[in-house]
Amino acid sequence: MSHTRGARVAADGNNGTSAGPQVDVVVVGAGFSGLYLLHRLRAEGFSVRVFEAASDVGGTWFWNRYPGARCDIPTTDYTFGFDPELEREWTWSEKYATQPEILRYLQFVTDRYDLRRDITFDARVEGAEWDDKTGLWAVRTSTGETVSCRYYVMATGCLSVPKAPDIEGAPRFAGEVYFTSRWPHEGVDLTGKRVAVVGTGSSGIQSIPLIAQQAAQLTVFQRTPNFSIPAHNSPAPADRLGRLAADRDAYRTAGKWSRGGVPMEATDILGGTASEDVRRERFEAAWEAGELFAILGVFADQGVDPASNEIVSEMIREKLRSIVDDPETAEALCPKDHYLGTKRPCLDSGYYATFNLPHVRLVDLRKSPITTITEAGIDTAGESYEFDAIVYATGFDAMTGALVGVDVAGRGGVTLKEKWADGPSTYLGLTTAGFPNFFALTGPGSPSVLSNMAVSIEQHVDWVTDSLVDLRATGMTRIEPTLLAEDGWNQHVADCAAITLHPTANSWYMGANVPGKPRVFYPYIGGVDNYRAACDEVRARDYLGFRLSGPGGEQCHDGVVRRLQPDVAMVLSAMAQMELPPLESMSPPEARAFMEMSAGMRPPGPDVGEVVDGVLPGPAGELEYRLFRPASPGPHPVVLYFHGGGWVLGDQVSDEPLCRDLCVRTDAVVVSVNYRHAPEARCPAAAEDAWAALQWVGAHAIELGGIPDDLVLAGWSAGANLVAVVTQRARDEGGPVVRGQLLLTPATDSSMDTGSFEENADGYVLTAPLMRWFWDHYCDPGQRTEPTAAPLRGRLDGLPPAIVVTAEFDPLRDEGIAYAEALRAAGVPVEHLAARGHTHTSLTMVGVVLSGARVREEIALRLGALLREPVEV
Ligand code: FAD
Ligand code: NAP
C-alpha cells in the first residue's frame, strides 16, 4: 500500500539538491498522532513525509486485532475533536467501539484529509542523525531511503513495541503462537483447540471471554491479578451524547481542561471520612457507569491514601467474589498486591464469569510459576500442560520502547538510548536536550497513557505545530530545551508521582514489566489540564526553557516552568479561587476568628496515644498548653512547641495537626504552649511567656511523662522566632538544658528587605504586607533590632544544635538561611533543610499537602538524632 510521492519542497525553498532539507518535517508513525500531525503541518504549509512500518494507517488499531479488542475510553471522547465537520460525518456505533470500527474511523480520517499521499508505508525508520553544522536531521528507513529534514517527530506510539517473550523455552513450542499485539489480519480460528493465554492485563482480559467461546479448553496463566470492572457496553451513553449535542465546543473544552481528558465531575469526598452509605452509593454508581475515570474517582483521595484506595478495592473484590462460583478461583483473581489504579485497571465484558465455564481454568503463577515452555505446552512448578496454541498477552515495552528502538543520534553522536540509559529525561515530555529540532509525541513525561489519548495527542500535535509556526514567523530554525528546564521538568514529573501510590506498584508505568528497564515513573500524572497549562505557559513566556536560533537571531529565556510542589500549587490555586480577603485587611480579632474557622475544616492530623490539656504559670497569668503523648510506653523525650501566627494569631491548638505529626514521627511528648499575643501584649510579652514555659516544662519533665533534660524546643514562623530568642536566653541564664532547636520557616530578623522577601512578596499565603502587619502589631520599630525580637542580631555562640527549615517560596526564606549560616559561623552544629517547592505554610498542612510529609520525615530523623535516645522513625 505504499504511495508514490510527488516532488516536495521544504518551506525554505529547498528541494534537497543543495545544503537544505528535502522536507521540513519527517514524522514517524501513522496512528492517531502521526495522522493528525500530518494534517496540521500540511495545513500550515510545511512539507512533510510520514514513514510507517505497517502497511496501512491506524497504529495501535492496525496491529491489535485480537478478539474483543476495544477502546476503554468512551467513543464520545476517544475520537478526534479538532474538526466539528469531521464529528458530524462520523457516528460511533457503541459506547466502546471495537478495533475494526476504530481502524475504519482512522482510515476514514486519512481519506477525508487526503493524508495517504504523504505517507510511505512498509517503511521502518531505523536511524536518524542530527548534523549540527547544517542543522538538519538525516532519517534512514528500512527501504534504503535517507531523507533530510529540518524537524524530526517521532509519533511512534507509547504502546507499539510488544515486549519480547521473557519466558524460558518460549521458542521451543511447536504449536501455534499468537501475540495479541500482532494478531494475524486474517483472523485465527481456535475452535476445538486447547489454548493457553499468558497475561491478564487489558489485552488478556478483553480477549479471554471471546477465546473461551471458541476453544475446547482454555487455560489462563495469571501472574498478577488485575482490577477489572464491567464495561457495560451499549450504544454511546445518552448523558455524554446529550452534552455533546447541546454544546459540542463546551464539551470538548471541558475534556481538554479535565484531569484525564474526559469531562468528569470531580469529587471532594474522602474515602476515610465518607459514611458507609455514601461510599456504597458512589462505588455502585461508578460500577454501573462502567468507566475507568469513574472507578478511579470514587473518592478524591483514593490515588494517594492507601486506606481510601482499599475501600474501593475491597468493594471490587466483593463484586468479583459474587460472580465467580469457585471460591478458590475467585480468591486467586482478587488483586491484592497493588493499589487500584497503580496498574492500569481494565474494562471487561464477561471476564470473571468466563471462569465459571467448565472448560476454562485459571493457573495462579504466584503459587505455581512457569518453569519452562516445552514443545508441547507449558510446565509450571506443579504441573505440565499441553496446548495446541499459546496466546501471549504479555504487554509492551511502553513509553520508551519505540523511541530508543530507533538509532536516534543527537549532537555529538550521542544516542537517545545512551542519554536515557538510566531513565528518560525530557522537557514537557516532548523534547530533550542534545537533540535539537526533535519531538516525541506522547513520550515519557507527558500525560499520554494516563489520559484519554485522543485528547492528549491533539494537544501535543497542536503544541508542536504551533511552535514550528512561531519559529518560522521569527526566522528561527533551531529549537532545543536547556538542561535547566529539562531537569526542572523531570523533577516536577517525579514530584507529581511521589505524592501518589503509583511508585509502589510493579507496573509498566514504572518500567517494571521489562527486565532491566530503568525503574522510574514514566508518564506525567499531574493531569491533562495542568500539563496543557504548563505547555501553554512555555509558549506564552516566549519559549521559556528553550534555546532558539536561526537567521532571525538567537534567544534563550532559561528557566523552570513548574517549581512549586504540585499539591502546594493546587492548594494555592484553590485559595486563589476562593478570593479570600487578605488577613491584614481585618482587625486582629476578625483575623483570629477567620483562622479558627479555617482550622476547623482541615484534617485533624494523625492519632496519638493521648492528648492532655493543662495550664502552666506565666509572668502575667496562666498559659494554656496541649500535650500530645505517643502511644508507645514512656517516658519520652520532650518537644516544647510554640505555634506560628505572627505573634498575633493562633494558640496552643492552632498547629495541632503538625504537633500530632511531630509526636508520631519522633515518638516524643510534644507540649504546645500558648503565649500572649499582640497587639494586646506586644514584644517582649510572647518571649517572656515562652521563657516561662521553658522553665516550667524543664522542671516538670517527669510529671509530663518526659525524660529529664531530654528537651528540644520547636516552633514554626513566629513560634520559631520565640524558640531562637529563648534558646539564647537559656544559654545566658545557664539553663534549663536544651538539647536542640527546631526552627521551621523562622522569622529571625525584622529588616524585611531580603531577596526572598521581594521575590515572594505576594501569592504564597504569607505575603509581604501581611508580614509587615504582624511586625507592626508585635513590635515598635525601635525595638525590632533587639535580639529579643530579631534573634539574628543576637550572640549566637554556645547555642544548642539547630535544625533550620526554610521553604523556597517564603518571604522569610533568606532570613532563615541567614540564621543557619550565622549559627554555623558561630560554631553551632546546624542542619539546614531547604524545602524545595514549598511555601511558608505548606509544611504545616498535614494531610493536605502530602509532599510536606517527606520534609517532616527528614526533620523527625534529625530531631531524633538530637534527642538522647534516637528512635527509629
Ligand atoms: P500508535 O497508534 O502506536 O502508532 C504508532 C505507529 O508508529 C505505529 O503504527 C507503528 O507501526 C509506527 N512506528 C513505530 N516505530 C516506527 C518506526 N521506527 N518506523 C516506522 N513506523 C514506526 N488509549 C486510549 O486513550 N483509550 C483507549 O481506549 C485505548 N485503548 C488501547 C487499546 C490497546 C489494545 C492498546 C495497545 C492501546 C490503547 N490505547 C488507548 C493507547 C493507544 O496506543 C493510543 O490511544 C493511540 O492509539 C496511540 O496513537 P499513536 O499514533 O500515538 O501511536
Ligand atoms: P499489560 O497490561 O502489560 O499486561 C501484560 C500481562 O502479561 C500482565 O498480566 C503481566 O503480568 C503478564 N506477563 C508479562 N510477562 C509475563 C511473563 N513473563 N510471565 C507471565 N505473565 C507475564 O499489557 P496489555 O494487556 O497488552 O495492556 C497494555 C496497555 O495497553 C494497557 O494497560 C492499556 O493502557 C492498553 N490497552 C488498552 C486496552 C483497552 O481496554 N482499550 C486493551 C489492551 C491494552 P504482570 O502484571 O505480573 O507483569
Short mmCIF file of C-alpha atoms in Angstrom, two decimals, residues 135-350:
data_model
loop_
_atom_site.label_atom_id
_atom_site.label_comp_id
_atom_site.label_asym_id
_atom_site.label_seq_id
_atom_site.Cartn_x
_atom_site.Cartn_y
_atom_site.Cartn_z
CA GLY A 135 21.03 21.98 11.39
CA LEU A 136 19.30 19.07 9.67
CA TRP A 137 18.29 15.55 10.50
CA ALA A 138 19.06 12.65 8.15
CA VAL A 139 16.40 9.98 8.59
CA ARG A 140 17.16 6.44 7.39
CA THR A 141 14.49 3.87 6.60
CA SER A 142 14.38 0.12 6.12
CA THR A 143 13.69 0.66 2.41
CA GLY A 144 17.15 2.17 1.95
CA GLU A 145 15.90 5.72 1.67
CA THR A 146 17.51 8.60 3.56
CA VAL A 147 15.59 11.84 3.85
CA SER A 148 16.90 15.10 5.21
CA CYS A 149 14.59 17.31 7.21
CA ARG A 150 14.64 20.32 9.49
CA TYR A 151 12.41 18.78 12.15
CA TYR A 152 12.11 15.15 13.15
CA VAL A 153 9.00 13.98 15.02
CA MET A 154 8.50 10.51 16.43
CA ALA A 155 4.79 9.74 16.60
CA THR A 156 5.76 6.16 17.19
CA GLY A 157 3.29 5.32 19.95
CA CYS A 158 3.84 4.51 23.57
CA LEU A 159 2.31 1.04 23.36
CA SER A 160 3.60 -0.02 19.97
CA VAL A 161 6.58 -2.26 20.72
CA PRO A 162 5.48 -5.67 22.03
CA LYS A 163 7.50 -6.98 24.92
CA ALA A 164 9.73 -9.84 23.79
CA PRO A 165 8.66 -13.15 25.40
CA ASP A 166 10.77 -13.39 28.54
CA ILE A 167 9.78 -16.93 29.45
CA GLU A 168 12.31 -19.71 29.41
CA GLY A 169 11.81 -22.11 26.49
CA ALA A 170 9.36 -19.90 24.57
CA PRO A 171 10.90 -20.57 21.12
CA ARG A 172 10.60 -24.34 21.63
CA PHE A 173 6.82 -24.52 21.50
CA ALA A 174 5.81 -26.41 18.34
CA GLY A 175 2.15 -25.36 18.26
CA GLU A 176 0.58 -22.10 17.14
CA VAL A 177 1.86 -18.91 18.79
CA TYR A 178 0.00 -15.60 18.78
CA PHE A 179 0.60 -12.19 20.27
CA THR A 180 -2.46 -10.07 20.99
CA SER A 181 -0.40 -7.08 19.85
CA ARG A 182 0.42 -8.66 16.48
CA TRP A 183 -2.77 -10.61 15.80
CA PRO A 184 -2.96 -12.05 12.27
CA HIS A 185 -5.07 -9.95 9.90
CA GLU A 186 -6.86 -12.94 8.50
CA GLY A 187 -8.08 -13.85 12.00
CA VAL A 188 -7.45 -17.04 13.94
CA ASP A 189 -9.80 -19.98 14.35
CA LEU A 190 -9.27 -21.55 17.76
CA THR A 191 -12.34 -23.77 17.53
CA GLY A 192 -11.87 -27.06 19.31
CA LYS A 193 -8.29 -26.25 20.35
CA ARG A 194 -6.51 -26.41 23.67
CA VAL A 195 -5.44 -22.82 24.20
CA ALA A 196 -3.20 -21.09 26.74
CA VAL A 197 -3.38 -17.35 27.38
CA VAL A 198 -0.42 -15.87 29.22
CA GLY A 199 -1.13 -12.47 30.72
CA THR A 200 -4.10 -10.81 32.40
CA GLY A 201 -3.67 -7.13 31.57
CA SER A 202 -6.21 -5.28 29.42
CA SER A 203 -5.43 -7.33 26.30
CA GLY A 204 -5.77 -10.64 28.11
CA ILE A 205 -8.90 -9.60 29.97
CA GLN A 206 -10.58 -8.38 26.77
CA SER A 207 -9.67 -11.43 24.70
CA ILE A 208 -10.16 -14.27 27.21
CA PRO A 209 -14.01 -14.30 27.13
CA LEU A 210 -14.00 -14.48 23.31
CA ILE A 211 -11.23 -17.05 23.09
CA ALA A 212 -13.21 -19.14 25.59
CA GLN A 213 -16.16 -19.15 23.20
CA GLN A 214 -14.05 -20.99 20.60
CA ALA A 215 -11.52 -23.06 22.47
CA ALA A 216 -12.18 -26.61 23.63
CA GLN A 217 -10.04 -25.90 26.67
CA LEU A 218 -8.74 -22.56 27.83
CA THR A 219 -6.05 -22.22 30.47
CA VAL A 220 -5.27 -18.71 31.70
CA PHE A 221 -1.81 -18.17 33.19
CA GLN A 222 -2.05 -15.29 35.60
CA ARG A 223 0.97 -13.73 37.28
CA THR A 224 -0.72 -10.64 38.72
CA PRO A 225 -4.48 -10.41 39.15
CA ASN A 226 -5.72 -7.12 37.79
CA PHE A 227 -8.64 -4.94 38.76
CA SER A 228 -11.40 -5.04 36.19
CA ILE A 229 -14.91 -3.64 36.11
CA PRO A 230 -17.65 -4.37 33.60
CA ALA A 231 -17.66 -2.03 30.59
CA HIS A 232 -21.46 -2.27 30.34
CA ASN A 233 -21.03 -1.74 26.66
CA SER A 234 -24.06 -0.32 24.91
CA PRO A 235 -24.88 2.43 22.47
CA ALA A 236 -22.96 5.60 23.33
CA PRO A 237 -24.09 6.89 26.75
CA ALA A 238 -27.06 9.21 26.48
CA ASP A 239 -25.75 11.72 29.02
CA ARG A 240 -22.48 12.24 27.19
CA LEU A 241 -24.20 12.32 23.79
CA GLY A 242 -26.70 14.83 25.16
CA ARG A 243 -23.97 17.15 26.43
CA LEU A 244 -22.13 16.89 23.12
CA ALA A 245 -25.26 17.63 21.13
CA ALA A 246 -26.17 20.56 23.35
CA ASP A 247 -22.79 22.26 23.07
CA ARG A 248 -20.02 20.42 21.35
CA ASP A 249 -17.41 23.11 21.93
CA ALA A 250 -18.13 23.33 25.64
CA TYR A 251 -17.95 19.56 25.96
CA ARG A 252 -14.63 19.35 24.12
CA THR A 253 -13.21 22.25 26.11
CA ALA A 254 -14.23 20.52 29.33
CA GLY A 255 -12.35 17.40 28.17
CA LYS A 256 -9.25 19.40 27.28
CA TRP A 257 -9.19 21.04 30.70
CA SER A 258 -10.04 17.93 32.70
CA ARG A 259 -7.65 15.74 34.67
CA GLY A 260 -7.83 12.75 32.33
CA GLY A 261 -9.08 14.17 29.05
CA VAL A 262 -12.70 13.17 29.64
CA PRO A 263 -15.24 15.60 31.11
CA MET A 264 -15.88 14.42 34.64
CA GLU A 265 -17.43 15.83 37.75
CA ALA A 266 -14.55 15.84 40.26
CA THR A 267 -15.44 14.89 43.83
CA ASP A 268 -14.01 16.20 47.06
CA ILE A 269 -15.40 13.30 49.10
CA LEU A 270 -12.67 11.48 51.01
CA GLY A 271 -12.81 7.72 51.47
CA GLY A 272 -11.87 7.80 55.13
CA THR A 273 -14.47 10.30 56.25
CA ALA A 274 -17.39 9.35 53.98
CA SER A 275 -20.26 7.44 55.59
CA GLU A 276 -20.80 3.81 54.67
CA ASP A 277 -23.91 4.81 52.67
CA VAL A 278 -22.06 7.45 50.68
CA ARG A 279 -19.18 5.05 49.99
CA ARG A 280 -21.53 2.39 48.72
CA GLU A 281 -23.58 4.81 46.67
CA ARG A 282 -20.56 6.31 44.95
CA PHE A 283 -18.99 2.94 44.29
CA GLU A 284 -22.17 1.44 42.82
CA ALA A 285 -22.60 4.47 40.56
CA ALA A 286 -19.04 4.07 39.25
CA TRP A 287 -19.53 0.33 38.78
CA GLU A 288 -22.73 0.97 36.83
CA ALA A 289 -21.14 3.73 34.74
CA GLY A 290 -18.51 1.25 33.57
CA GLU A 291 -15.93 3.97 33.01
CA LEU A 292 -12.29 3.95 34.09
CA PHE A 293 -12.20 7.50 35.35
CA ALA A 294 -15.38 6.87 37.36
CA ILE A 295 -13.89 3.91 39.24
CA LEU A 296 -10.63 5.84 39.69
CA GLY A 297 -12.57 8.81 41.07
CA VAL A 298 -14.92 7.28 43.62
CA PHE A 299 -13.06 9.27 46.28
CA ALA A 300 -10.85 12.31 45.87
CA ASP A 301 -8.04 10.68 47.81
CA GLN A 302 -8.02 7.09 46.56
CA GLY A 303 -4.94 7.72 44.42
CA VAL A 304 -2.91 8.95 47.37
CA ASP A 305 -4.36 7.38 50.50
CA PRO A 306 -3.94 3.61 50.96
CA ALA A 307 -6.97 3.32 53.27
CA SER A 308 -9.26 5.14 50.88
CA ASN A 309 -7.96 3.06 48.00
CA GLU A 310 -8.59 -0.12 49.93
CA ILE A 311 -12.26 0.76 50.42
CA VAL A 312 -12.84 0.83 46.65
CA SER A 313 -10.55 -2.15 46.05
CA GLU A 314 -12.42 -4.31 48.52
CA MET A 315 -15.76 -3.40 47.00
CA ILE A 316 -14.46 -4.54 43.61
CA ARG A 317 -13.23 -7.79 45.18
CA GLU A 318 -16.68 -8.32 46.73
CA LYS A 319 -18.28 -8.00 43.31
CA LEU A 320 -15.76 -10.37 41.82
CA ARG A 321 -16.38 -12.98 44.53
CA SER A 322 -20.10 -12.74 43.86
CA ILE A 323 -19.55 -13.50 40.15
CA VAL A 324 -17.02 -16.33 40.31
CA ASP A 325 -18.53 -19.60 41.56
CA ASP A 326 -15.40 -21.36 42.79
CA PRO A 327 -14.14 -19.57 45.91
CA GLU A 328 -10.52 -20.60 45.34
CA THR A 329 -10.54 -19.27 41.77
CA ALA A 330 -12.28 -16.10 42.95
CA GLU A 331 -9.63 -15.51 45.59
CA ALA A 332 -6.84 -16.09 43.08
CA LEU A 333 -8.44 -13.50 40.78
CA CYS A 334 -8.60 -10.90 43.57
CA PRO A 335 -5.91 -8.26 43.17
CA LYS A 336 -4.17 -7.75 46.49
CA ASP A 337 -0.59 -6.81 45.67
CA HIS A 338 -1.15 -3.34 44.29
CA TYR A 339 -3.40 -0.35 44.86
CA LEU A 340 -6.28 0.16 42.45
CA GLY A 341 -5.11 2.39 39.62
CA THR A 342 -1.40 1.89 40.13
CA LYS A 343 -1.55 -0.71 37.37
CA ARG A 344 -3.97 0.20 34.62
CA PRO A 345 -7.37 -1.21 35.57
CA CYS A 346 -9.41 -2.94 32.88
CA LEU A 347 -12.89 -2.73 31.49
CA ASP A 348 -14.25 -6.14 30.62
CA SER A 349 -17.22 -7.85 29.08
CA GLY A 350 -17.85 -11.06 30.98
#
